[in-house]
Coordinates of C-alpha atoms in Angstrom, one line a residue:
M1 CA 0.0 0.0 0.0
F2 CA 1.3 3.4 -0.9
V3 CA 1.9 5.8 2.1
N4 CA 2.4 9.3 1.2
K5 CA 4.8 11.6 3.1
S6 CA 2.4 13.3 5.3
T7 CA 0.8 10.0 6.5
A8 CA 4.3 8.6 7.1
E9 CA 5.1 11.7 9.2
L10 CA 2.0 11.4 11.4
E11 CA 2.9 7.7 11.9
K12 CA 6.2 8.8 13.3
R13 CA 4.7 11.5 15.6
V14 CA 1.3 10.0 16.8
P15 CA 1.3 7.1 19.0
P16 CA -1.0 4.0 18.5
N17 CA -4.6 4.4 19.2
Q18 CA -4.4 8.3 19.3
K19 CA -6.3 10.9 17.2
V20 CA -5.0 14.2 16.1
T21 CA -7.0 17.3 17.2
T22 CA -6.6 21.0 16.5
G23 CA -8.5 21.9 19.6
F24 CA -7.2 21.8 23.0
P25 CA -9.6 19.6 25.1
V26 CA -10.0 20.5 28.8
L27 CA -9.7 17.6 31.2
H28 CA -9.1 17.9 34.9
Y29 CA -10.4 16.5 38.1
G30 CA -12.0 19.0 40.8
D31 CA -12.4 22.7 40.4
V32 CA -10.5 25.1 38.2
P33 CA -8.5 27.4 40.4
V34 CA -8.9 31.3 39.5
Y35 CA -6.3 33.7 40.7
E36 CA -7.1 37.4 40.9
D37 CA -3.8 38.2 42.3
L38 CA -0.5 36.2 42.6
T39 CA 0.9 38.2 45.4
D40 CA 0.5 35.2 47.9
W41 CA 1.3 32.6 45.3
T42 CA 4.5 30.4 46.0
F43 CA 6.4 27.6 44.4
R44 CA 8.1 25.2 46.8
I45 CA 11.1 23.1 45.8
F46 CA 11.9 20.4 48.5
G47 CA 12.8 17.0 49.5
L48 CA 16.3 15.6 48.6
V49 CA 17.8 18.8 47.9
E50 CA 20.6 20.9 49.2
N51 CA 18.9 24.2 48.9
E52 CA 15.2 24.0 49.8
V53 CA 13.5 26.9 48.2
T54 CA 10.1 28.8 48.3
L55 CA 9.7 31.3 45.4
S56 CA 7.3 33.9 44.8
Y57 CA 5.7 34.2 41.3
E58 CA 7.7 37.2 40.8
E59 CA 10.9 35.4 41.8
L60 CA 10.1 32.3 39.6
M61 CA 9.7 34.6 36.5
K62 CA 13.1 36.0 36.9
L63 CA 14.5 32.6 36.2
P64 CA 15.9 31.7 32.9
S65 CA 13.2 30.7 30.4
T66 CA 13.0 29.3 27.0
S67 CA 10.6 28.2 24.2
V68 CA 9.9 24.8 23.0
R69 CA 7.8 23.2 20.3
N70 CA 6.4 19.7 20.7
D71 CA 3.6 17.3 20.4
I72 CA 1.4 16.3 23.3
H73 CA -0.6 13.1 24.0
C74 CA -3.5 12.6 26.2
V75 CA -4.4 9.3 27.9
T76 CA -8.1 9.7 26.5
G77 CA -7.0 9.4 23.0
W78 CA -6.1 12.9 21.5
S79 CA -2.8 14.2 20.3
K80 CA -2.0 17.8 19.6
L81 CA 0.8 18.6 17.4
D82 CA 3.1 21.7 17.1
N83 CA 2.5 23.2 20.5
E84 CA 4.8 26.3 21.4
W85 CA 5.4 26.7 25.0
E86 CA 7.3 29.1 26.9
G87 CA 8.5 28.6 30.5
I88 CA 11.3 27.7 32.8
P89 CA 13.3 24.7 31.8
A90 CA 13.2 21.9 34.4
E91 CA 17.0 21.8 34.6
E92 CA 16.8 25.3 35.9
I93 CA 14.8 24.2 38.9
A94 CA 17.0 21.3 39.7
K95 CA 20.1 23.6 39.5
L96 CA 18.7 26.1 41.7
A97 CA 17.7 23.5 44.4
K98 CA 21.1 21.4 44.0
V99 CA 19.4 18.1 43.9
K100 CA 21.2 15.5 46.1
P101 CA 22.7 12.3 44.3
E102 CA 20.3 10.0 46.1
A103 CA 17.3 11.6 44.5
K104 CA 15.8 9.3 41.7
Y105 CA 12.2 10.5 41.4
V106 CA 10.0 13.6 41.4
L107 CA 6.6 14.2 42.8
L108 CA 4.9 17.4 41.3
H109 CA 2.6 19.0 43.8
A110 CA -0.4 21.0 42.5
E111 CA -3.7 22.8 43.8
Q112 CA -6.2 20.9 45.6
G113 CA -3.7 18.2 46.5
W114 CA -3.1 16.9 43.1
T115 CA 0.2 15.1 42.5
A116 CA 1.9 13.6 39.4
N117 CA 5.1 11.3 39.7
M118 CA 8.0 10.7 37.4
P119 CA 11.7 9.4 37.5
L120 CA 14.1 12.3 37.8
A121 CA 15.7 11.3 34.5
D122 CA 12.4 12.0 32.7
F123 CA 11.9 15.2 34.5
L124 CA 15.4 16.4 33.5
T125 CA 14.7 15.5 29.7
P126 CA 15.7 18.6 27.7
G127 CA 12.4 20.3 26.5
N128 CA 10.5 19.8 29.8
L129 CA 9.5 23.1 31.3
F130 CA 7.2 24.9 33.7
A131 CA 5.1 26.6 31.1
Y132 CA 3.2 30.0 31.6
K133 CA 2.5 30.5 27.9
H134 CA 1.0 28.4 25.2
N135 CA 1.2 29.3 21.4
G136 CA 2.3 32.8 22.5
E137 CA -0.6 33.5 24.9
P138 CA -0.6 33.3 28.7
L139 CA -2.2 29.9 29.8
T140 CA -6.0 30.1 30.6
P141 CA -7.1 29.0 33.8
D142 CA -8.6 25.6 32.3
H143 CA -5.2 24.8 31.0
G144 CA -3.0 25.6 34.2
Y145 CA -2.6 29.3 34.7
P146 CA -0.4 30.3 36.3
L147 CA 1.9 27.6 35.9
R148 CA 1.9 23.8 34.5
F149 CA 4.6 21.4 34.0
V150 CA 5.1 20.1 30.4
I151 CA 6.8 16.6 29.7
P152 CA 5.8 15.7 26.2
H153 CA 7.3 12.2 26.0
L154 CA 4.7 10.8 28.7
Y155 CA 1.0 11.0 28.8
F156 CA -0.4 14.4 29.2
W157 CA -1.7 13.6 32.9
K158 CA 1.9 13.9 33.9
S159 CA 1.9 17.6 32.7
A160 CA 0.4 18.8 36.0
K161 CA -1.7 21.9 35.8
W162 CA -1.7 24.6 38.7
V163 CA 1.6 23.3 39.8
R164 CA 2.9 24.7 43.2
G165 CA 5.8 22.6 44.0
I166 CA 8.3 19.8 43.3
E167 CA 9.5 17.2 45.8
F168 CA 12.6 15.1 44.9
L169 CA 12.6 11.6 46.3
E170 CA 14.7 8.5 46.6
Q171 CA 11.9 6.0 46.0
D172 CA 9.0 6.3 43.6
K173 CA 5.5 7.4 44.9
P174 CA 2.1 7.3 43.1
G175 CA 0.8 10.5 42.1
F176 CA -3.1 11.2 42.0
W177 CA -4.0 9.3 39.0
E178 CA -1.6 6.4 39.8
K179 CA -3.4 5.8 43.0
N180 CA -6.5 5.6 40.8
G181 CA -5.4 3.0 38.4
Y182 CA -3.3 4.8 35.8
H183 CA 0.2 3.6 34.9
M184 CA 3.2 4.5 37.1
Y185 CA 5.2 5.7 34.1
G186 CA 2.7 6.6 31.1
D187 CA 4.6 6.2 27.8
P188 CA 2.2 6.8 25.0
W189 CA 4.1 4.8 22.5
K190 CA 3.6 1.7 24.6
S191 CA 0.0 2.6 25.4
Q192 CA 0.9 2.6 29.0
R193 CA -2.5 4.0 30.2
F194 CA -3.6 1.8 33.2
A195 CA -1.7 0.0 36.0
W196 CA -2.3 -3.4 34.2
D197 CA -0.8 -2.2 30.8

């Protein structure tokens, strides 16, 4: 069967059982936080670090930032291609905190007690960032304003919205969705959706 170049390109970029969307579906558990004022907003870096830090939003915005372009894949079956994000690289946060050698995992903490886990090596993958803009515009509340993590090589539930802190750990610890039956890792190319996958 003849496969044209655009179809071949999509097969390289879109994991199995995913459909490309041009929209940006909104999925979350709980209420959407709405911030009128970020004066009291803080971002905590703690756990196995030499330098525990709590940053204000203003202090966080002074850290080095970058722009990245990537594809994202939701566990519910949609993929959105060619996203432009602007934010603070994950490695800048790790550098600021001076992560201890025994740290092997990360647990992101977000509003309403929501958490997401991942190996430290995955957290530090180049291109991962704490985003405050998507496609040139500030994030909307539904998509994580004022700050969300973006880790495109894992299912998008790992890209925590409304993130407020990072805990560096020696042992892996399940996050919110992992406690509720989702896969501990979440590789979209292996369809690692649920604990039994």
